Short mmCIF file of the C-alpha atoms (twelve columns), coordinates in Angstrom:
data_MODEL
# 
_entry.id   MODEL 
# 
loop_
_atom_site.group_PDB 
_atom_site.id 
_atom_site.type_symbol 
_atom_site.label_atom_id 
_atom_site.label_alt_id 
_atom_site.label_comp_id 
_atom_site.label_asym_id 
_atom_site.label_seq_id 
_atom_site.Cartn_x 
_atom_site.Cartn_y 
_atom_site.Cartn_z 
_atom_site.pdbx_PDB_model_num 
ATOM 1   C CA . MET A 1   -6.531  -5.282  -51.489 1 
ATOM 2   C CA . SER A 2   -5.415  -8.579  -49.795 1 
ATOM 3   C CA . PRO A 3   -7.547  -10.451 -47.317 1 
ATOM 4   C CA . ALA A 4   -4.969  -9.335  -44.212 1 
ATOM 5   C CA . ALA A 5   -4.978  -5.882  -45.350 1 
ATOM 6   C CA . ALA A 6   -8.966  -5.977  -45.542 1 
ATOM 7   C CA . ALA A 7   -8.674  -7.135  -42.085 1 
ATOM 8   C CA . VAL A 8   -6.793  -4.324  -40.695 1 
ATOM 9   C CA . ARG A 9   -8.523  -2.134  -42.226 1 
ATOM 10  C CA . ALA A 10  -11.401 -3.193  -40.733 1 
ATOM 11  C CA . GLY A 11  -9.588  -3.487  -37.591 1 
ATOM 12  C CA . TRP A 12  -9.120  -0.090  -37.821 1 
ATOM 13  C CA . THR A 13  -12.190 0.963   -38.047 1 
ATOM 14  C CA . ARG A 14  -14.173 -1.516  -35.391 1 
ATOM 15  C CA . GLY A 15  -10.966 0.175   -33.206 1 
ATOM 16  C CA . LEU A 16  -12.268 3.911   -33.719 1 
ATOM 17  C CA . ILE A 17  -15.957 3.343   -33.345 1 
ATOM 18  C CA . GLU A 18  -15.198 1.730   -29.979 1 
ATOM 19  C CA . LEU A 19  -13.122 4.658   -28.937 1 
ATOM 20  C CA . ARG A 20  -15.938 7.154   -30.150 1 
ATOM 21  C CA . GLN A 21  -18.916 4.841   -28.302 1 
ATOM 22  C CA . SER A 22  -16.211 5.381   -25.064 1 
ATOM 23  C CA . PHE A 23  -16.780 8.818   -24.545 1 
ATOM 24  C CA . THR A 24  -20.424 8.566   -25.957 1 
ATOM 25  C CA . ASN A 25  -21.456 5.570   -22.985 1 
ATOM 26  C CA . GLY A 26  -22.348 7.169   -19.374 1 
ATOM 27  C CA . ALA A 27  -20.383 4.563   -17.745 1 
ATOM 28  C CA . GLU A 28  -17.150 4.392   -19.684 1 
ATOM 29  C CA . LEU A 29  -17.717 8.442   -19.609 1 
ATOM 30  C CA . PHE A 30  -17.372 8.713   -15.967 1 
ATOM 31  C CA . ALA A 31  -14.398 6.399   -15.402 1 
ATOM 32  C CA . HIS A 32  -12.196 8.798   -18.690 1 
ATOM 33  C CA . PHE A 33  -12.759 11.493  -16.419 1 
ATOM 34  C CA . LEU A 34  -12.584 9.969   -12.986 1 
ATOM 35  C CA . TRP A 35  -9.418  8.376   -12.638 1 
ATOM 36  C CA . PRO A 36  -7.558  11.569  -13.907 1 
ATOM 37  C CA . GLY A 37  -9.644  13.713  -11.777 1 
ATOM 38  C CA . LEU A 38  -8.134  11.838  -8.590  1 
ATOM 39  C CA . THR A 39  -5.088  12.252  -9.250  1 
ATOM 40  C CA . LEU A 40  -4.964  16.031  -10.378 1 
ATOM 41  C CA . ALA A 41  -6.515  16.135  -6.518  1 
ATOM 42  C CA . VAL A 42  -3.647  14.002  -5.084  1 
ATOM 43  C CA . ALA A 43  -1.153  16.297  -7.507  1 
ATOM 44  C CA . TRP A 44  -2.804  20.054  -6.262  1 
ATOM 45  C CA . TRP A 45  -2.659  18.993  -2.774  1 
ATOM 46  C CA . LEU A 46  0.834   17.741  -3.169  1 
ATOM 47  C CA . ARG A 47  2.183   21.043  -4.838  1 
ATOM 48  C CA . ASP A 48  3.086   22.953  -2.153  1 
ATOM 49  C CA . VAL A 49  5.144   19.631  -0.355  1 
ATOM 50  C CA . PRO A 50  8.404   19.687  -0.948  1 
ATOM 51  C CA . PHE A 51  10.070  16.257  -1.169  1 
ATOM 52  C CA . GLY A 52  13.711  16.705  1.309   1 
ATOM 53  C CA . ASP A 53  16.371  18.967  0.615   1 
ATOM 54  C CA . SER A 54  15.609  18.883  -3.249  1 
ATOM 55  C CA . GLY A 55  13.992  21.790  -3.698  1 
ATOM 56  C CA . TYR A 56  10.967  20.469  -5.735  1 
ATOM 57  C CA . PRO A 57  7.529   19.853  -4.618  1 
ATOM 58  C CA . LEU A 58  6.095   16.394  -4.163  1 
ATOM 59  C CA . GLY A 59  2.933   17.368  -7.024  1 
ATOM 60  C CA . THR A 60  5.815   18.928  -9.141  1 
ATOM 61  C CA . LEU A 61  7.526   15.392  -8.871  1 
ATOM 62  C CA . LEU A 62  4.609   13.017  -9.204  1 
ATOM 63  C CA . LEU A 63  2.166   14.565  -12.125 1 
ATOM 64  C CA . PRO A 64  4.957   13.555  -14.838 1 
ATOM 65  C CA . SER A 65  5.514   9.726   -13.056 1 
ATOM 66  C CA . ILE A 66  1.322   9.362   -13.225 1 
ATOM 67  C CA . LEU A 67  1.299   9.723   -16.541 1 
ATOM 68  C CA . GLY A 68  3.945   7.324   -17.218 1 
ATOM 69  C CA . MET A 69  2.221   5.314   -14.969 1 
ATOM 70  C CA . ASN A 70  -1.169  5.991   -16.976 1 
ATOM 71  C CA . VAL A 71  0.838   4.814   -20.033 1 
ATOM 72  C CA . ALA A 72  1.288   1.781   -18.363 1 
ATOM 73  C CA . ASN A 73  -2.385  1.213   -17.213 1 
ATOM 74  C CA . GLY A 74  -3.035  0.402   -20.824 1 
ATOM 75  C CA . MET A 75  -1.440  -3.750  -20.788 1 
ATOM 76  C CA . ILE A 76  -4.220  -3.893  -17.698 1 
ATOM 77  C CA . ALA A 77  -7.172  -2.363  -20.114 1 
ATOM 78  C CA . MET A 78  -6.085  -4.717  -23.162 1 
ATOM 79  C CA . SER A 79  -6.287  -7.700  -20.532 1 
ATOM 80  C CA . GLN A 80  -9.146  -7.130  -19.099 1 
ATOM 81  C CA . GLN A 81  -11.329 -6.471  -22.649 1 
ATOM 82  C CA . LEU A 82  -9.452  -9.427  -24.085 1 
ATOM 83  C CA . THR A 83  -10.548 -11.741 -21.262 1 
ATOM 84  C CA . ALA A 84  -14.031 -10.233 -21.260 1 
ATOM 85  C CA . GLU A 85  -14.779 -10.485 -25.010 1 
ATOM 86  C CA . ARG A 86  -12.998 -14.279 -24.807 1 
ATOM 87  C CA . GLU A 87  -15.405 -14.892 -22.130 1 
ATOM 88  C CA . ASP A 88  -18.813 -13.969 -23.793 1 
ATOM 89  C CA . GLY A 89  -18.142 -15.264 -27.006 1 
ATOM 90  C CA . THR A 90  -16.763 -12.081 -29.143 1 
ATOM 91  C CA . LEU A 91  -13.436 -13.702 -29.807 1 
ATOM 92  C CA . LEU A 92  -14.791 -17.099 -31.170 1 
ATOM 93  C CA . ARG A 93  -16.880 -15.004 -33.211 1 
ATOM 94  C CA . ALA A 94  -13.560 -13.239 -34.313 1 
ATOM 95  C CA . LYS A 95  -11.843 -16.620 -35.125 1 
ATOM 96  C CA . ALA A 96  -14.527 -17.915 -37.311 1 
ATOM 97  C CA . VAL A 97  -14.346 -15.007 -39.557 1 
ATOM 98  C CA . PRO A 98  -10.999 -15.199 -42.541 1 
ATOM 99  C CA . HIS A 99  -8.356  -13.069 -40.812 1 
ATOM 100 C CA . GLY A 100 -10.633 -12.064 -37.943 1 
ATOM 101 C CA . MET A 101 -8.117  -12.431 -35.439 1 
ATOM 102 C CA . LEU A 102 -6.400  -10.153 -37.363 1 
ATOM 103 C CA . GLY A 103 -8.630  -7.870  -37.335 1 
ATOM 104 C CA . TYR A 104 -9.782  -8.301  -33.754 1 
ATOM 105 C CA . LEU A 105 -6.328  -7.435  -32.569 1 
ATOM 106 C CA . THR A 106 -6.092  -4.277  -35.163 1 
ATOM 107 C CA . GLY A 107 -9.453  -3.344  -33.063 1 
ATOM 108 C CA . LYS A 108 -8.423  -3.905  -29.966 1 
ATOM 109 C CA . VAL A 109 -5.058  -2.274  -30.316 1 
ATOM 110 C CA . VAL A 110 -6.787  0.890   -31.932 1 
ATOM 111 C CA . SER A 111 -9.491  1.853   -29.260 1 
ATOM 112 C CA . VAL A 112 -7.050  1.354   -26.089 1 
ATOM 113 C CA . ALA A 113 -4.499  2.943   -27.564 1 
ATOM 114 C CA . GLY A 114 -6.078  6.088   -28.362 1 
ATOM 115 C CA . GLY A 115 -7.930  5.817   -24.815 1 
ATOM 116 C CA . THR A 116 -5.119  5.939   -22.935 1 
ATOM 117 C CA . VAL A 117 -4.036  8.999   -25.265 1 
ATOM 118 C CA . ALA A 118 -7.028  10.783  -24.718 1 
ATOM 119 C CA . ASP A 119 -6.407  10.257  -20.573 1 
ATOM 120 C CA . LEU A 120 -3.006  11.245  -20.786 1 
ATOM 121 C CA . ALA A 121 -4.556  14.206  -22.482 1 
ATOM 122 C CA . ILE A 122 -7.460  14.875  -19.938 1 
ATOM 123 C CA . PHE A 123 -4.906  14.507  -17.147 1 
ATOM 124 C CA . LEU A 124 -2.061  16.596  -18.125 1 
ATOM 125 C CA . ILE A 125 -3.667  19.596  -20.072 1 
ATOM 126 C CA . PRO A 126 -4.801  20.315  -16.824 1 
ATOM 127 C CA . GLY A 127 -1.869  19.482  -14.847 1 
ATOM 128 C CA . LEU A 128 0.162   21.960  -16.640 1 
ATOM 129 C CA . LEU A 129 -2.349  24.616  -14.851 1 
ATOM 130 C CA . ILE A 130 -2.135  23.541  -11.195 1 
ATOM 131 C CA . VAL A 131 1.290   22.539  -10.695 1 
ATOM 132 C CA . PRO A 132 4.230   24.679  -10.776 1 
ATOM 133 C CA . GLY A 133 7.794   23.620  -11.908 1 
ATOM 134 C CA . LEU A 134 6.927   21.621  -15.183 1 
ATOM 135 C CA . VAL A 135 9.227   21.774  -18.150 1 
ATOM 136 C CA . THR A 136 6.973   22.454  -21.250 1 
ATOM 137 C CA . GLY A 137 8.589   25.659  -23.078 1 
ATOM 138 C CA . ASN A 138 10.791  23.916  -25.297 1 
ATOM 139 C CA . LEU A 139 10.491  21.487  -28.324 1 
ATOM 140 C CA . ALA A 140 12.569  18.237  -26.681 1 
ATOM 141 C CA . SER A 141 10.468  17.989  -24.131 1 
ATOM 142 C CA . TRP A 142 7.433   16.912  -26.233 1 
ATOM 143 C CA . LEU A 143 9.469   15.135  -28.734 1 
ATOM 144 C CA . THR A 144 10.592  13.065  -25.747 1 
ATOM 145 C CA . LEU A 145 7.059   12.859  -23.997 1 
ATOM 146 C CA . ALA A 146 5.937   11.729  -27.351 1 
ATOM 147 C CA . TRP A 147 8.523   8.798   -27.775 1 
ATOM 148 C CA . VAL A 148 8.515   7.543   -24.636 1 
ATOM 149 C CA . VAL A 149 4.307   7.107   -25.048 1 
ATOM 150 C CA . ALA A 150 4.251   5.318   -28.309 1 
ATOM 151 C CA . LEU A 151 7.175   3.237   -27.318 1 
ATOM 152 C CA . GLY A 152 5.545   2.649   -24.178 1 
ATOM 153 C CA . LEU A 153 2.603   1.622   -25.782 1 
ATOM 154 C CA . VAL A 154 3.983   -0.733  -27.747 1 
ATOM 155 C CA . ALA A 155 6.146   -2.452  -25.247 1 
ATOM 156 C CA . THR A 156 2.920   -2.981  -23.594 1 
ATOM 157 C CA . LEU A 157 -0.074  -2.961  -25.496 1 
ATOM 158 C CA . PRO A 158 1.250   -6.545  -26.444 1 
ATOM 159 C CA . ALA A 159 2.256   -7.649  -22.951 1 
ATOM 160 C CA . GLY A 160 -1.671  -6.563  -21.785 1 
ATOM 161 C CA . ALA A 161 -2.743  -9.407  -24.178 1 
ATOM 162 C CA . VAL A 162 -0.433  -12.137 -23.605 1 
ATOM 163 C CA . LEU A 163 -2.308  -11.633 -19.712 1 
ATOM 164 C CA . GLY A 164 -5.080  -11.684 -21.717 1 
ATOM 165 C CA . SER A 165 -4.975  -14.756 -22.900 1 
ATOM 166 C CA . MET A 166 -3.954  -16.355 -19.973 1 
ATOM 167 C CA . PHE A 167 -7.136  -16.069 -18.240 1 
ATOM 168 C CA . GLY A 168 -10.537 -17.855 -18.533 1 
ATOM 169 C CA . SER A 169 -12.592 -15.267 -16.736 1 
ATOM 170 C CA . ALA A 170 -12.975 -11.593 -16.193 1 
ATOM 171 C CA . ARG A 171 -13.087 -12.420 -12.232 1 
ATOM 172 C CA . ALA A 172 -9.672  -13.693 -12.624 1 
ATOM 173 C CA . GLN A 173 -8.035  -10.143 -13.750 1 
ATOM 174 C CA . GLY A 174 -7.713  -8.852  -9.989  1 
ATOM 175 C CA . LEU A 175 -4.843  -12.015 -9.617  1 
ATOM 176 C CA . ILE A 176 -3.182  -8.883  -12.013 1 
ATOM 177 C CA . MET A 177 -3.750  -6.173  -9.693  1 
ATOM 178 C CA . LEU A 178 -1.915  -7.414  -6.481  1 
ATOM 179 C CA . PRO A 179 1.577   -7.787  -9.085  1 
ATOM 180 C CA . PHE A 180 1.034   -4.323  -10.913 1 
ATOM 181 C CA . LEU A 181 -0.181  -2.379  -7.757  1 
ATOM 182 C CA . GLY A 182 3.099   -4.304  -6.019  1 
ATOM 183 C CA . LEU A 183 5.451   -2.388  -9.128  1 
ATOM 184 C CA . ILE A 184 3.805   0.838   -8.654  1 
ATOM 185 C CA . ALA A 185 5.092   1.032   -4.933  1 
ATOM 186 C CA . ILE A 186 8.723   -0.118  -6.450  1 
ATOM 187 C CA . SER A 187 9.025   2.010   -9.518  1 
ATOM 188 C CA . GLY A 188 9.532   5.390   -7.875  1 
ATOM 189 C CA . ILE A 189 6.189   6.320   -9.582  1 
ATOM 190 C CA . PHE A 190 4.420   8.171   -6.168  1 
ATOM 191 C CA . TYR A 191 8.265   8.721   -4.588  1 
ATOM 192 C CA . PRO A 192 11.477  8.960   -5.646  1 
ATOM 193 C CA . ILE A 193 13.092  5.341   -6.268  1 
ATOM 194 C CA . SER A 194 16.805  6.620   -5.327  1 
ATOM 195 C CA . SER A 195 14.921  6.419   -1.971  1 
ATOM 196 C CA . LEU A 196 14.371  3.072   -2.019  1 
ATOM 197 C CA . PRO A 197 16.876  -0.246  -0.887  1 
ATOM 198 C CA . GLY A 198 19.267  -0.815  -4.236  1 
ATOM 199 C CA . TRP A 199 17.572  -4.590  -4.446  1 
ATOM 200 C CA . LEU A 200 13.943  -3.455  -4.874  1 
ATOM 201 C CA . GLN A 201 15.545  -0.904  -7.102  1 
ATOM 202 C CA . GLY A 202 16.719  -3.912  -9.201  1 
ATOM 203 C CA . VAL A 203 13.395  -5.452  -9.273  1 
ATOM 204 C CA . ALA A 204 12.090  -2.077  -10.567 1 
ATOM 205 C CA . GLN A 205 13.963  -1.505  -13.560 1 
ATOM 206 C CA . VAL A 206 12.893  -5.303  -15.143 1 
ATOM 207 C CA . PHE A 207 9.619   -3.856  -15.856 1 
ATOM 208 C CA . PRO A 208 8.860   -1.310  -18.353 1 
ATOM 209 C CA . LEU A 209 6.634   0.773   -15.448 1 
ATOM 210 C CA . TYR A 210 9.827   1.936   -13.998 1 
ATOM 211 C CA . TRP A 211 10.670  3.240   -17.560 1 
ATOM 212 C CA . LEU A 212 7.572   5.199   -18.347 1 
ATOM 213 C CA . GLY A 213 8.126   6.887   -15.218 1 
ATOM 214 C CA . LEU A 214 11.742  7.624   -15.763 1 
ATOM 215 C CA . GLY A 215 10.899  8.783   -18.997 1 
ATOM 216 C CA . THR A 216 8.023   11.198  -18.288 1 
ATOM 217 C CA . ARG A 217 9.679   12.582  -15.917 1 
ATOM 218 C CA . SER A 218 12.993  13.341  -17.962 1 
ATOM 219 C CA . ALA A 219 10.358  15.178  -20.268 1 
ATOM 220 C CA . LEU A 220 8.557   17.318  -17.955 1 
ATOM 221 C CA . LEU A 221 11.101  17.867  -14.967 1 
ATOM 222 C CA . PRO A 222 14.230  20.463  -15.154 1 
ATOM 223 C CA . ASP A 223 16.928  18.663  -15.909 1 
ATOM 224 C CA . SER A 224 18.233  19.727  -12.370 1 
ATOM 225 C CA . ALA A 225 15.679  16.525  -11.395 1 
ATOM 226 C CA . ALA A 226 17.318  13.806  -13.025 1 
ATOM 227 C CA . ALA A 227 19.798  14.350  -9.738  1 
ATOM 228 C CA . LEU A 228 17.057  12.048  -7.607  1 
ATOM 229 C CA . GLU A 229 17.221  9.696   -9.850  1 
ATOM 230 C CA . ILE A 230 19.753  6.612   -10.196 1 
ATOM 231 C CA . GLY A 231 23.193  7.629   -11.163 1 
ATOM 232 C CA . GLY A 232 22.078  11.260  -11.590 1 
ATOM 233 C CA . SER A 233 20.917  10.959  -15.268 1 
ATOM 234 C CA . TRP A 234 17.263  10.055  -16.876 1 
ATOM 235 C CA . ARG A 235 19.132  7.349   -19.221 1 
ATOM 236 C CA . HIS A 236 17.522  7.802   -21.792 1 
ATOM 237 C CA . LEU A 237 19.237  5.211   -24.354 1 
ATOM 238 C CA . GLU A 238 18.756  2.873   -21.415 1 
ATOM 239 C CA . THR A 239 14.799  3.760   -21.512 1 
ATOM 240 C CA . ALA A 240 14.544  3.312   -25.162 1 
ATOM 241 C CA . ALA A 241 16.306  -0.272  -25.012 1 
ATOM 242 C CA . ALA A 242 14.617  -1.158  -21.662 1 
ATOM 243 C CA . LEU A 243 11.174  -0.270  -23.721 1 
ATOM 244 C CA . GLY A 244 12.012  -1.464  -26.762 1 
ATOM 245 C CA . VAL A 245 13.088  -5.150  -25.563 1 
ATOM 246 C CA . TRP A 246 9.830   -5.208  -24.014 1 
ATOM 247 C CA . ALA A 247 7.646   -4.152  -27.300 1 
ATOM 248 C CA . VAL A 248 10.115  -6.574  -29.050 1 
ATOM 249 C CA . ALA A 249 9.262   -9.866  -26.579 1 
ATOM 250 C CA . GLY A 250 5.102   -8.627  -27.140 1 
ATOM 251 C CA . LEU A 251 5.173   -8.100  -30.835 1 
ATOM 252 C CA . LEU A 252 6.375   -11.794 -31.277 1 
ATOM 253 C CA . LEU A 253 5.232   -13.371 -28.192 1 
ATOM 254 C CA . ALA A 254 1.252   -12.421 -28.666 1 
ATOM 255 C CA . PRO A 255 0.785   -13.402 -31.625 1 
ATOM 256 C CA . VAL A 256 1.417   -17.304 -30.895 1 
ATOM 257 C CA . VAL A 257 -0.080  -17.358 -27.541 1 
ATOM 258 C CA . LEU A 258 -3.431  -15.154 -29.381 1 
ATOM 259 C CA . ARG A 259 -2.776  -17.939 -32.110 1 
ATOM 260 C CA . ARG A 260 -3.290  -21.078 -29.334 1 
ATOM 261 C CA . MET A 261 -5.547  -19.602 -27.320 1 
ATOM 262 C CA . ALA A 262 -7.751  -19.506 -30.429 1 
ATOM 263 C CA . ARG A 263 -7.051  -22.343 -31.045 1 
ATOM 264 C CA . ARG A 264 -8.604  -23.715 -28.092 1 
ATOM 265 C CA . GLU A 265 -12.149 -21.696 -28.607 1 
ATOM 266 C CA . SER A 266 -15.323 -23.171 -28.958 1 
ATOM 267 C CA . GLY A 267 -18.605 -22.916 -28.486 1 
ATOM 268 C CA . SER A 268 -19.043 -25.368 -25.507 1 
ATOM 269 C CA . ASN A 269 -16.272 -23.851 -24.079 1 
ATOM 270 C CA . VAL A 270 -18.462 -20.091 -24.143 1 
ATOM 271 C CA . ALA A 271 -21.457 -21.925 -22.928 1 
ATOM 272 C CA . ALA A 272 -19.581 -22.917 -19.870 1 
ATOM 273 C CA . ARG A 273 -17.874 -20.252 -19.230 1 
ATOM 274 C CA . ARG A 274 -21.198 -18.375 -19.045 1 
ATOM 275 C CA . GLU A 275 -22.760 -21.310 -16.781 1 
ATOM 276 C CA . ARG A 276 -20.398 -20.966 -14.288 1 
ATOM 277 C CA . ALA A 277 -20.966 -17.258 -14.378 1 
ATOM 278 C CA . LEU A 278 -24.431 -17.100 -14.468 1 
ATOM 279 C CA . ARG A 279 -24.477 -19.910 -11.269 1 
ATOM 280 C CA . ARG A 280 -21.896 -17.053 -9.185  1 
ATOM 281 C CA . ILE A 281 -25.153 -14.448 -10.207 1 
ATOM 282 C CA . GLY A 282 -27.371 -16.534 -8.308  1 
# 
C-alpha cells in the first residue's frame, strides 16, 4: 500500500471514530437532536398555514428547504472544526506525519459528512410523519434527493475547508455566520424566493445554498409546486451545473489553500494563539 493510500485509510478510520464519538458525547448528542427538533417544531406549527393562493401549507414547503439548508450547514461545521483544531495544535501534529494533512482531511470529511447525513435523517424521518403533502412514494424522489445531497456535500465541504483556513481562531468564526444567515434569508429557505425582488434572486443563485434548497424541494414536493419557483421549473440541469461548479472550484482550491496554511503553521504560532485565548479567559 502506498503512503498516500495508507494516509487515506487512516483518515477514514479516524473519521468513523470521530463520528461514533459524536453520538456518545452528551453535548454533541444534544446538538445532533436540538436543531432538528426545533426546525421540526416550526414545520409542524406551520403545517396548516397556507402560502397565498398556492394551495400549499408553509410547513410542506419549509421541510424540504430546511433539508437543503442543513446540507449547506456542513460547510460551517467543517470550517469551525478546522479552525478550532488549527488553534489547538491538531493540524500542526498532522503536518508532522508523512501525508498527515491528507489523512486529516479525509477523516474530517468522513466525520462531518457522516454527521450531516445523520442529522438529515433525524430531521427527515419524523418530518415525513408530521408534515402532509410530501412526495415520498416513488423511487425518483429518493434518487433525486440522494444526488442533490451527495453533490451538495462535495460542493460545500471543500468550501468549508477553505473558509476554515482563513481564520486563526475559533472566536473569529462568528464572522462567517452573519453572511450565512443573510444567504438563508434570500435563498428561499423559509419563504419562496419568487416573492423576492429580482436582484436578490440573482444574488441568491450565485451560492450553493439556493440550489440545495431547490434540489431538495424538487425531490419531495409535487411537480405542481414548481410554479412557485423561478421560471416555474425545478431546473435540475441548472442545479447540477451550479453545484458542480462549486464542487470543482472547491476541490481545486482547497488543497492549495490548505497546503499553504500548513506551511505557515509552527509551534510558536500555536503557542501564541493559546496565550491569546488564555488572556481572553483570564
